[in-house]
């Protein structure tokens, strides 16, 4: 066992002395040492209940004959960080989380890991660490909160953001908005739609590194506690069987996960995160892989924010196993999972329990998947669009550019009513390097919906979008403005063409004029003046490469 490095032999007597001080007995040195990585925080709704999950995992580890050691990582709540400088720290936190898990697991010579994340960057950060460490690993996410109800209507977190625009449009009073806010998030858990946190929980399950059925049970349900206890027992068996993370995180596993994402119409952030995890696993994912699979994979579910169903409905309909059973002809059924069985064996008895929530393959919501990769003169290296949220009338759109240098400027313009029908809101210098941190643009996109402009105005940015986004919103434009990409030289009044079916994103100015503008462009000074964000901005790759930290040789 790897933990023999700190518990075996004459020279390890000082190490054993320290371990004895923790209450270990001599018998414990014969057992696997299991790290239980808990991202608990009393300030984050998705994580405030994770002590309960960790306690169940620890109980399971002990029952199976392992020795559990709990440690923690940081967590940023994207909702609380939204629309101010705090959002600049959200995506970078993914790297810190991966590094911290790697640090403790290596420094303390652990034999296996149970990772307990729940929010947007914690799950991919922990998955990156799992791939990097290649230890036996199980991901046990913390689960979603149920939907709330307001005036007889099912609501979720994104409806509160949209309510701001409804107040500005005179459809809702400020007091009614406050009542909506009080009803939207009724319990702890990850936010209650198919936003990034829940999409990534589904990705962990689809990858095979979570136990089947673990992505969707409500955060405070007894089923989740039982699954956590089972994860604790199973990790000890994984160590003894030497089934490590890279035996699971294969090319086949990533293709399975992408297909599940496309079938669900999940968050565009999964493109960034799956590419980053794949890189750690030595699997070469490209933007083209997402687009190719999207053309072959029908969308069979439509969850909040794009559709009427919540995560609680999805869970009752059979969750990820039911989706994978439906997609069975398209999946790599021989991919290994943490159960020790293949995907095909895991889903053999799964079934759809509600065909309004999870459609059969021959009656899809859309014949293709929920994500598209666009290219063209405005995005030579690609841009990402969540097709699941695009109104049919907006699948091809040509409009005049209105350019903003930050998300706040664009949101203020939308809420002030100065954006007109037929315009394309361009938000730049919000990419991984330029932001820095590639902030989510939830405020401007929610304003589009709340102000009744979702079928009249498009949005294009080198930043990214919350999983709560819907509308014609194109993100991840690469190269980003801070790298001198064409988005840096768009001018007010320029014509922009967005053609989803043709996968085009074009700046319709003459080629010689675009060349002249790019040649006269000068890079701005970094917005971050010091600290971690400055280091991040100098090292981060572009969005089309997953916004990862590049090794020094790549700079």
Coordinates of C-alpha atoms in Angstrom, one line a residue:
X1 CA 0.0 0.0 0.0
X2 CA 1.1 3.6 -0.7
X3 CA 0.6 4.4 3.0
X4 CA 3.5 2.0 3.8
X5 CA 5.7 5.1 3.1
X6 CA 4.6 6.5 6.4
X7 CA 3.9 3.5 8.6
X8 CA 6.3 0.6 7.7
X9 CA 9.8 -0.1 8.9
X10 CA 12.4 1.0 11.4
X11 CA 12.9 4.4 9.9
X12 CA 9.1 5.2 10.1
X13 CA 8.9 5.0 13.9
X14 CA 8.7 8.8 14.2
X15 CA 5.8 8.8 11.6
X16 CA 4.0 6.1 13.6
X17 CA 4.5 8.2 16.8
X18 CA 2.5 11.0 15.2
X19 CA -0.1 8.6 13.9
X20 CA -0.5 7.1 17.4
X21 CA -1.2 10.6 18.7
X22 CA -4.3 10.6 16.5
X23 CA -5.7 7.6 18.3
X24 CA -4.6 4.9 15.9
X25 CA -3.7 1.4 17.2
X26 CA -1.1 -0.9 15.9
X27 CA -3.8 -2.9 14.0
X28 CA -4.7 0.2 12.0
X29 CA -1.3 0.1 10.3
X30 CA -2.4 -3.0 8.5
X31 CA -5.4 -1.2 7.0
X32 CA -5.7 1.2 3.9
X33 CA -5.5 4.9 4.7
X34 CA -8.4 6.7 3.0
X35 CA -8.6 10.4 2.5
X36 CA -12.1 11.9 2.9
X37 CA -11.9 15.2 1.2
X38 CA -14.7 17.5 2.4
X39 CA -15.4 20.9 0.9
X40 CA -17.8 21.8 3.8
X41 CA -18.4 25.5 4.3
X42 CA -21.0 27.2 6.6
X43 CA -21.3 30.1 4.0
X44 CA -22.1 28.0 0.9
X45 CA -25.6 26.5 0.5
X46 CA -24.3 23.6 -1.6
X47 CA -21.8 22.7 1.1
X48 CA -23.3 23.5 4.5
X49 CA -24.6 20.0 4.9
X50 CA -21.5 18.1 3.8
X51 CA -20.4 17.2 7.3
X52 CA -23.3 14.8 7.3
X53 CA -22.2 13.3 4.0
X54 CA -18.6 13.0 5.3
X55 CA -19.7 11.3 8.5
X56 CA -21.5 8.7 6.5
X57 CA -18.5 8.1 4.2
X58 CA -16.2 7.8 7.3
X59 CA -18.6 5.2 8.8
X60 CA -18.5 3.2 5.6
X61 CA -14.7 3.3 5.5
X62 CA -14.5 2.0 9.0
X63 CA -17.0 -0.8 8.3
X64 CA -15.0 -2.0 5.4
X65 CA -11.7 -2.1 7.4
X66 CA -10.1 1.2 6.3
X67 CA -8.8 4.1 8.3
X68 CA -10.4 7.4 7.3
X69 CA -8.7 10.8 7.5
X70 CA -10.8 13.8 6.7
X71 CA -9.4 17.1 5.3
X72 CA -10.8 20.1 3.6
X73 CA -10.6 22.3 0.5
X74 CA -11.9 25.8 -0.2
X75 CA -15.2 26.5 -2.0
X76 CA -16.4 29.6 -3.8
X77 CA -20.2 30.0 -4.2
X78 CA -20.7 31.4 -7.7
X79 CA -24.1 32.8 -6.7
X80 CA -22.5 34.9 -3.9
X81 CA -19.5 35.8 -6.0
X82 CA -21.7 36.9 -9.0
X83 CA -21.6 40.4 -10.4
X84 CA -18.6 41.8 -8.5
X85 CA -14.9 41.2 -8.4
X86 CA -15.4 38.0 -6.4
X87 CA -16.4 36.1 -9.6
X88 CA -12.8 36.6 -10.8
X89 CA -11.8 34.1 -8.2
X90 CA -14.3 31.4 -9.1
X91 CA -12.7 29.6 -12.1
X92 CA -9.2 30.1 -10.7
X93 CA -10.3 28.3 -7.5
X94 CA -10.6 25.1 -9.5
X95 CA -6.8 25.1 -9.8
X96 CA -6.3 25.7 -6.1
X97 CA -8.7 22.9 -5.2
X98 CA -6.9 20.5 -7.5
X99 CA -3.5 21.5 -6.0
X100 CA -4.7 21.2 -2.4
X101 CA -6.0 17.7 -2.9
X102 CA -2.8 16.7 -4.6
X103 CA -0.7 18.2 -1.9
X104 CA -2.4 16.4 1.0
X105 CA -2.7 13.1 -0.7
X106 CA 1.0 13.0 -1.7
X107 CA 2.3 14.5 1.5
X108 CA 0.5 12.0 3.6
X109 CA 0.8 9.0 1.3
X110 CA -2.9 8.1 1.2
X111 CA -4.1 4.9 -0.4
X112 CA -7.4 6.1 -1.7
X113 CA -9.8 9.0 -1.8
X114 CA -13.4 9.8 -1.4
X115 CA -14.0 13.3 -2.8
X116 CA -17.0 15.3 -1.5
X117 CA -17.6 18.3 -3.7
X118 CA -20.9 20.0 -4.7
X119 CA -20.5 23.4 -6.4
X120 CA -19.4 24.5 -9.8
X121 CA -15.5 24.5 -9.5
X122 CA -15.1 22.1 -6.7
X123 CA -16.3 19.0 -8.6
X124 CA -14.0 19.6 -11.6
X125 CA -11.1 20.7 -9.3
X126 CA -11.4 17.4 -7.4
X127 CA -11.7 15.4 -10.6
X128 CA -8.5 17.0 -11.9
X129 CA -6.7 16.0 -8.7
X130 CA -8.1 12.4 -9.1
X131 CA -6.7 12.1 -12.6
X132 CA -3.4 13.7 -11.5
X133 CA -2.9 11.4 -8.5
X134 CA -4.2 8.2 -10.1
X135 CA -5.3 6.7 -6.8
X136 CA -8.4 4.6 -6.2
X137 CA -11.0 7.4 -6.0
X138 CA -14.8 7.8 -5.7
X139 CA -16.6 11.1 -6.1
X140 CA -19.6 11.5 -3.7
X141 CA -21.3 14.8 -4.6
X142 CA -23.5 16.6 -2.0
X143 CA -26.7 16.7 -4.0
X144 CA -29.2 19.3 -5.2
X145 CA -31.7 21.3 -3.3
X146 CA -35.4 20.9 -4.3
X147 CA -37.2 23.5 -6.3
X148 CA -39.2 26.2 -4.5
X149 CA -42.7 27.4 -5.3
X150 CA -44.0 30.9 -5.9
X151 CA -47.6 31.6 -6.8
X152 CA -48.3 28.1 -7.9
X153 CA -45.2 27.9 -10.1
X154 CA -42.1 25.8 -9.7
X155 CA -39.1 28.1 -9.3
X156 CA -35.3 27.9 -9.0
X157 CA -32.4 30.2 -8.3
X158 CA -32.2 31.6 -11.9
X159 CA -35.8 32.9 -11.6
X160 CA -34.6 35.4 -9.0
X161 CA -32.1 36.8 -11.3
X162 CA -34.7 37.1 -14.0
X163 CA -36.9 38.8 -11.5
X164 CA -34.6 41.8 -11.5
X165 CA -35.4 42.4 -15.1
X166 CA -39.1 41.8 -14.5
X167 CA -39.0 44.5 -11.8
X168 CA -37.3 46.9 -14.3
X169 CA -40.0 46.0 -16.9
X170 CA -42.8 46.7 -14.4
X171 CA -44.0 43.1 -14.2
X172 CA -43.0 42.6 -10.6
X173 CA -42.7 44.8 -7.5
X174 CA -39.6 44.9 -5.4
X175 CA -41.6 43.3 -2.5
X176 CA -42.7 40.5 -4.8
X177 CA -39.1 40.0 -5.9
X178 CA -38.1 39.6 -2.2
X179 CA -40.8 37.0 -1.7
X180 CA -39.6 35.2 -4.8
X181 CA -36.0 35.2 -3.4
X182 CA -37.2 33.8 0.0
X183 CA -39.0 30.9 -1.8
X184 CA -36.4 30.0 -4.5
X185 CA -33.8 28.0 -2.4
X186 CA -35.8 26.0 0.2
X187 CA -33.0 23.8 1.6
X188 CA -29.2 23.3 1.5
X189 CA -27.8 21.7 -1.7
X190 CA -26.5 22.7 -5.1
X191 CA -28.7 25.2 -6.8
X192 CA -31.9 23.6 -8.1
X193 CA -31.7 23.5 -11.8
X194 CA -29.3 21.9 -14.4
X195 CA -26.7 24.6 -13.7
X196 CA -23.0 23.9 -13.6
X197 CA -22.9 22.2 -10.2
X198 CA -25.6 19.6 -11.0
X199 CA -24.3 19.2 -14.5
X200 CA -20.9 18.3 -13.2
X201 CA -22.4 15.9 -10.6
X202 CA -24.1 14.2 -13.6
X203 CA -20.7 14.2 -15.4
X204 CA -19.0 12.5 -12.5
X205 CA -21.6 9.8 -12.5
X206 CA -21.5 9.4 -16.3
X207 CA -17.7 9.1 -16.2
X208 CA -18.1 6.2 -13.9
X209 CA -16.2 7.7 -11.0
X210 CA -19.3 8.2 -8.9
X211 CA -21.6 5.4 -7.7
X212 CA -24.6 4.9 -10.0
X213 CA -27.6 7.1 -9.0
X214 CA -25.6 9.4 -6.9
X215 CA -25.9 12.7 -8.8
X216 CA -29.6 13.5 -8.3
X217 CA -30.9 12.4 -4.9
X218 CA -31.8 15.6 -2.9
X219 CA -29.0 16.9 -0.7
X220 CA -30.7 16.1 2.6
X221 CA -32.3 12.8 1.6
X222 CA -31.7 9.5 3.3
X223 CA -30.7 8.0 -0.1
X224 CA -27.8 10.3 -0.3
X225 CA -26.6 9.3 3.2
X226 CA -26.9 5.6 2.2
X227 CA -24.9 6.2 -1.0
X228 CA -22.2 8.1 1.0
X229 CA -21.9 5.2 3.4
X230 CA -21.6 2.8 0.4
X231 CA -19.0 5.0 -1.1
X232 CA -16.9 4.7 2.1
X233 CA -17.2 0.9 2.0
X234 CA -16.5 0.7 -1.7
X235 CA -13.3 2.8 -1.7
X236 CA -11.7 0.3 0.6
X237 CA -12.5 -2.5 -1.8
X238 CA -11.2 -0.3 -4.7
X239 CA -7.8 0.0 -2.9
X240 CA -7.6 -3.7 -2.4
X241 CA -8.6 -4.3 -6.1
X242 CA -6.1 -1.6 -7.2
X243 CA -8.7 0.1 -9.5
X244 CA -7.2 3.5 -9.9
X245 CA -8.7 6.7 -11.3
X246 CA -7.0 6.4 -14.7
X247 CA -8.5 3.0 -15.3
X248 CA -11.9 4.7 -15.2
X249 CA -11.1 8.2 -16.7
X250 CA -10.5 6.9 -20.2
X251 CA -11.4 8.2 -23.6
X252 CA -14.5 6.1 -23.6
X253 CA -15.6 7.5 -20.3
X254 CA -15.2 11.1 -21.5
X255 CA -17.2 10.4 -24.6
X256 CA -19.9 8.8 -22.5
X257 CA -20.0 11.8 -20.2
X258 CA -20.1 14.3 -23.1
X259 CA -23.1 12.4 -24.6
X260 CA -25.0 12.5 -21.3
X261 CA -24.3 16.3 -21.1
X262 CA -25.5 16.8 -24.6
X263 CA -28.6 14.7 -24.0
X264 CA -29.4 16.8 -20.9
X265 CA -28.7 20.2 -22.4
X266 CA -26.3 20.9 -19.6
X267 CA -24.1 23.9 -18.8
X268 CA -21.5 25.1 -21.3
X269 CA -19.0 25.2 -18.4
X270 CA -18.7 21.4 -18.8
X271 CA -16.7 22.0 -21.9
X272 CA -14.0 23.9 -19.9
X273 CA -14.1 21.4 -17.1
X274 CA -14.1 18.1 -19.0
X275 CA -11.3 19.4 -21.2
X276 CA -9.3 20.3 -18.1
X277 CA -9.9 16.9 -16.4
X278 CA -9.1 15.1 -19.6
X279 CA -5.8 16.9 -19.9
X280 CA -4.9 15.7 -16.4
X281 CA -5.9 12.2 -17.5
X282 CA -3.8 12.3 -20.6
X283 CA -6.9 12.2 -22.8
X284 CA -6.8 14.7 -25.7
X285 CA -10.3 16.3 -25.9
X286 CA -10.8 19.1 -28.4
X287 CA -13.7 21.5 -29.0
X288 CA -14.5 19.5 -32.2
X289 CA -15.2 16.4 -30.1
X290 CA -18.1 18.2 -28.4
X291 CA -19.5 19.4 -31.7
X292 CA -19.1 16.1 -33.4
X293 CA -20.9 14.2 -30.6
X294 CA -23.5 16.9 -30.4
X295 CA -24.5 16.3 -34.0
X296 CA -25.0 12.6 -33.2
X297 CA -26.7 12.8 -29.8
X298 CA -30.3 13.8 -29.4
X299 CA -31.4 16.0 -26.5
X300 CA -33.9 13.9 -24.5
X301 CA -34.4 16.1 -21.4
X302 CA -35.1 19.8 -20.8
X303 CA -34.5 20.9 -17.3
X304 CA -34.6 24.3 -15.6
X305 CA -33.4 26.9 -16.7
X306 CA -34.1 25.8 -20.3
X307 CA -37.2 23.7 -19.5
X308 CA -39.9 23.2 -16.9
X309 CA -38.5 20.3 -14.9
X310 CA -36.3 20.6 -11.8
X311 CA -33.6 18.3 -10.5
X312 CA -36.2 16.7 -8.2
X313 CA -38.3 15.8 -11.3
X314 CA -35.2 14.4 -13.0
X315 CA -34.3 12.3 -10.0
X316 CA -37.8 10.8 -9.8
X317 CA -37.7 10.1 -13.5
X318 CA -34.7 7.8 -13.0
X319 CA -31.7 10.3 -13.1
X320 CA -28.5 9.6 -14.9
X321 CA -28.9 5.8 -15.1
X322 CA -32.2 6.3 -16.9
X323 CA -30.5 8.7 -19.4
X324 CA -27.6 6.3 -20.0
X325 CA -30.0 3.4 -20.5
X326 CA -31.9 5.5 -23.1
X327 CA -28.5 6.4 -24.8
X328 CA -27.4 2.8 -24.6
X329 CA -26.9 2.4 -28.4
X330 CA -24.6 5.4 -28.4
X331 CA -22.4 4.7 -25.3
X332 CA -19.3 2.7 -24.7
X333 CA -20.9 0.0 -22.5
X334 CA -17.5 -1.7 -21.7
X335 CA -16.1 1.4 -19.9
X336 CA -15.1 0.4 -16.3
X337 CA -16.6 2.2 -13.3
X338 CA -16.0 2.5 -9.6
X339 CA -18.4 -0.4 -8.9
X340 CA -15.9 -2.7 -10.5
X341 CA -18.5 -3.3 -13.2
X342 CA -18.9 -1.8 -16.7
X343 CA -21.3 0.9 -17.6
X344 CA -23.5 -1.7 -19.4
X345 CA -23.7 -3.8 -16.2
X346 CA -24.5 -0.8 -14.1
X347 CA -27.4 0.3 -16.2
X348 CA -28.8 -3.2 -17.1
X349 CA -31.9 -2.7 -15.0
X350 CA -32.3 1.1 -15.3
X351 CA -35.4 2.5 -16.8
X352 CA -37.2 5.8 -17.5
X353 CA -39.9 6.4 -14.9
X354 CA -41.4 9.5 -16.5
X355 CA -41.1 10.0 -20.3
X356 CA -42.2 13.6 -20.0
X357 CA -38.9 14.3 -18.2
X358 CA -36.6 11.8 -20.0
X359 CA -37.8 11.2 -23.5
X360 CA -37.1 8.1 -25.5
X361 CA -34.6 8.3 -28.3
X362 CA -37.3 8.2 -31.0
X363 CA -39.1 11.2 -29.5
X364 CA -36.4 13.6 -28.5
X365 CA -36.8 17.3 -27.7
X366 CA -34.2 18.0 -30.4
X367 CA -32.5 15.7 -32.8
X368 CA -29.1 17.0 -31.8
X369 CA -27.4 17.8 -28.5
X370 CA -27.5 20.8 -26.3
X371 CA -24.1 22.3 -27.1
X372 CA -22.7 23.7 -30.3
X373 CA -19.2 25.0 -31.2
X374 CA -19.2 28.0 -33.5
X375 CA -16.3 29.3 -35.6
X376 CA -15.7 32.1 -37.9
X377 CA -14.0 35.5 -38.3
X378 CA -15.0 36.5 -34.8
X379 CA -13.9 33.2 -33.2
X380 CA -11.2 31.6 -35.2
X381 CA -10.4 29.1 -32.5
X382 CA -14.0 28.5 -31.5
X383 CA -16.8 29.7 -29.3
X384 CA -19.4 27.7 -27.3
X385 CA -23.2 28.0 -27.3
X386 CA -25.9 26.2 -25.2
X387 CA -28.4 25.4 -28.0
X388 CA -30.8 24.0 -25.4
X389 CA -31.7 27.5 -24.3
X390 CA -31.9 29.2 -27.8
X391 CA -35.4 30.2 -29.0
X392 CA -36.1 28.7 -32.4
X393 CA -36.5 32.2 -33.9
X394 CA -32.9 33.0 -32.9
X395 CA -31.1 30.1 -34.5
X396 CA -29.9 32.5 -37.2
X397 CA -29.4 36.1 -36.2
X398 CA -27.7 39.0 -37.7
X399 CA -27.4 42.2 -35.6
X400 CA -25.5 45.4 -34.9
X401 CA -22.8 45.2 -32.3
X402 CA -23.0 47.1 -29.0
X403 CA -19.6 46.8 -27.3
X404 CA -18.9 46.7 -23.6
X405 CA -15.6 46.2 -21.7
X406 CA -17.1 44.4 -18.8
X407 CA -20.2 42.4 -17.7
X408 CA -21.3 45.2 -15.3
X409 CA -21.4 47.7 -18.1
X410 CA -23.5 45.4 -20.3
X411 CA -25.9 44.6 -17.4
X412 CA -26.4 48.3 -16.6
X413 CA -27.2 49.0 -20.2
X414 CA -29.7 46.2 -20.5
X415 CA -31.5 47.2 -17.3
X416 CA -31.5 50.9 -18.3
X417 CA -33.3 50.0 -21.5
X418 CA -30.8 51.4 -23.9
X419 CA -30.2 48.1 -25.8
X420 CA -32.5 47.8 -28.8
X421 CA -34.1 45.0 -30.7
X422 CA -31.7 43.5 -33.3
X423 CA -28.5 44.3 -31.5
X424 CA -25.7 42.0 -30.4
X425 CA -24.3 42.8 -27.0
X426 CA -20.5 42.2 -27.1
X427 CA -18.8 41.8 -23.7
X428 CA -15.0 41.5 -24.0
X429 CA -11.9 41.4 -21.8
X430 CA -13.7 38.9 -19.6
X431 CA -11.7 35.8 -20.7
X432 CA -9.4 33.7 -18.6
X433 CA -6.5 36.1 -19.0
X434 CA -8.3 39.4 -19.5
X435 CA -10.9 39.2 -16.7
X436 CA -8.9 37.7 -15.2
X437 CA -10.8 34.5 -14.3
X438 CA -13.4 34.3 -17.0
X439 CA -16.4 35.5 -15.0
X440 CA -19.9 34.2 -15.6
X441 CA -22.3 36.7 -17.3
X442 CA -25.4 35.7 -15.4
X443 CA -26.6 39.3 -14.7
X444 CA -26.7 40.4 -18.3
X445 CA -28.2 37.1 -19.6
X446 CA -30.8 37.1 -16.9
X447 CA -31.6 40.8 -17.7
X448 CA -32.2 39.7 -21.4
X449 CA -34.9 37.3 -20.2
X450 CA -36.4 39.5 -17.5
X451 CA -36.6 42.5 -19.9
X452 CA -38.3 40.4 -22.5
X453 CA -35.4 40.6 -25.0
X454 CA -34.5 36.9 -25.2
X455 CA -35.9 36.6 -28.7
X456 CA -34.7 40.0 -29.9
X457 CA -31.1 40.5 -28.7
X458 CA -28.0 38.2 -28.8
X459 CA -25.0 38.2 -26.5
X460 CA -21.4 37.3 -27.4
X461 CA -18.5 37.3 -24.9
X462 CA -15.0 35.9 -24.3
X463 CA -16.2 35.3 -20.8
X464 CA -18.5 32.4 -19.8
X465 CA -22.0 31.8 -18.8
X466 CA -23.7 30.4 -15.7
X467 CA -25.5 27.1 -16.2
X468 CA -28.6 29.2 -15.5
X469 CA -28.2 31.0 -18.8
X470 CA -30.6 30.7 -21.7
X471 CA -31.1 32.7 -24.9
X472 CA -28.8 33.3 -27.8
X473 CA -25.7 33.6 -25.7
X474 CA -22.3 32.7 -27.2
X475 CA -19.3 32.4 -24.8
X476 CA -15.7 31.2 -24.7
X477 CA -14.9 33.3 -27.8
X478 CA -11.3 32.4 -28.6
X479 CA -8.8 33.9 -29.0
X480 CA -10.0 36.2 -26.2
X481 CA -9.7 40.0 -26.4
X482 CA -6.6 40.0 -24.0
X483 CA -4.8 37.8 -26.5
X484 CA -5.6 40.1 -29.4
X485 CA -8.5 38.0 -30.8
X486 CA -10.9 39.7 -33.3
X487 CA -13.4 40.3 -30.4
X488 CA -10.9 43.0 -29.2
X489 CA -11.5 45.1 -32.3
X490 CA -15.2 44.9 -32.7
X491 CA -16.7 48.4 -33.0
X492 CA -20.2 49.7 -32.2
X493 CA -22.4 49.2 -35.3
X494 CA -20.4 46.4 -36.8
X495 CA -22.6 43.6 -38.2
X496 CA -22.3 40.2 -36.5
X497 CA -23.8 37.0 -37.9
X498 CA -24.6 34.0 -35.6
X499 CA -25.8 30.9 -37.5
X500 CA -26.2 28.0 -35.1
X501 CA -27.1 25.4 -37.7
X502 CA -24.1 26.4 -39.8
X503 CA -21.9 26.8 -36.7
X504 CA -20.8 30.3 -37.8
X505 CA -19.8 33.3 -35.7
X506 CA -18.7 36.0 -38.2
X507 CA -17.7 39.7 -37.8
X508 CA -19.0 41.0 -41.1
X509 CA -16.3 43.7 -41.9
X510 CA -14.0 43.5 -44.9
X511 CA -10.9 41.4 -44.4
X512 CA -8.5 44.3 -45.0
X513 CA -10.4 46.4 -42.4
X514 CA -10.2 43.6 -39.8
X515 CA -6.5 43.1 -40.6
X516 CA -5.9 46.9 -40.1
X517 CA -7.7 46.9 -36.8
X518 CA -5.8 43.9 -35.5
X519 CA -2.4 45.3 -36.5
X520 CA -3.2 48.6 -34.7
X521 CA -4.4 46.8 -31.5
X522 CA -2.2 47.1 -28.4
X523 CA -2.5 44.7 -25.5
X524 CA -3.9 46.2 -22.3
X525 CA -2.2 46.1 -18.9
X526 CA -3.3 43.2 -16.7
X527 CA -6.3 44.1 -14.7
X528 CA -5.0 42.2 -11.7
X529 CA -2.4 44.3 -9.9
X530 CA -1.1 41.6 -7.6
X531 CA -1.7 38.4 -5.6
X532 CA -3.0 35.1 -6.9
X533 CA -5.1 36.6 -9.8
X534 CA -2.0 38.2 -11.4
X535 CA -0.1 34.9 -11.3
X536 CA -3.2 33.2 -12.7
X537 CA -3.6 35.7 -15.6
X538 CA 0.0 35.2 -16.6
X539 CA -0.2 31.4 -16.7
X540 CA -3.7 30.5 -17.8
X541 CA -4.5 29.1 -21.2
X542 CA -7.4 30.2 -23.5
X543 CA -10.9 28.9 -23.1
X544 CA -10.5 26.6 -26.2
X545 CA -7.8 24.7 -24.2
X546 CA -9.9 24.4 -21.0
X547 CA -8.6 27.6 -19.2
X548 CA -5.9 25.5 -17.5
X549 CA -2.7 26.6 -16.0
X550 CA 0.1 26.0 -18.5
X551 CA 3.5 24.7 -17.5
X552 CA 6.3 27.3 -17.7
X553 CA 7.6 25.8 -21.0
X554 CA 4.3 26.6 -22.7
X555 CA 4.3 30.3 -21.8

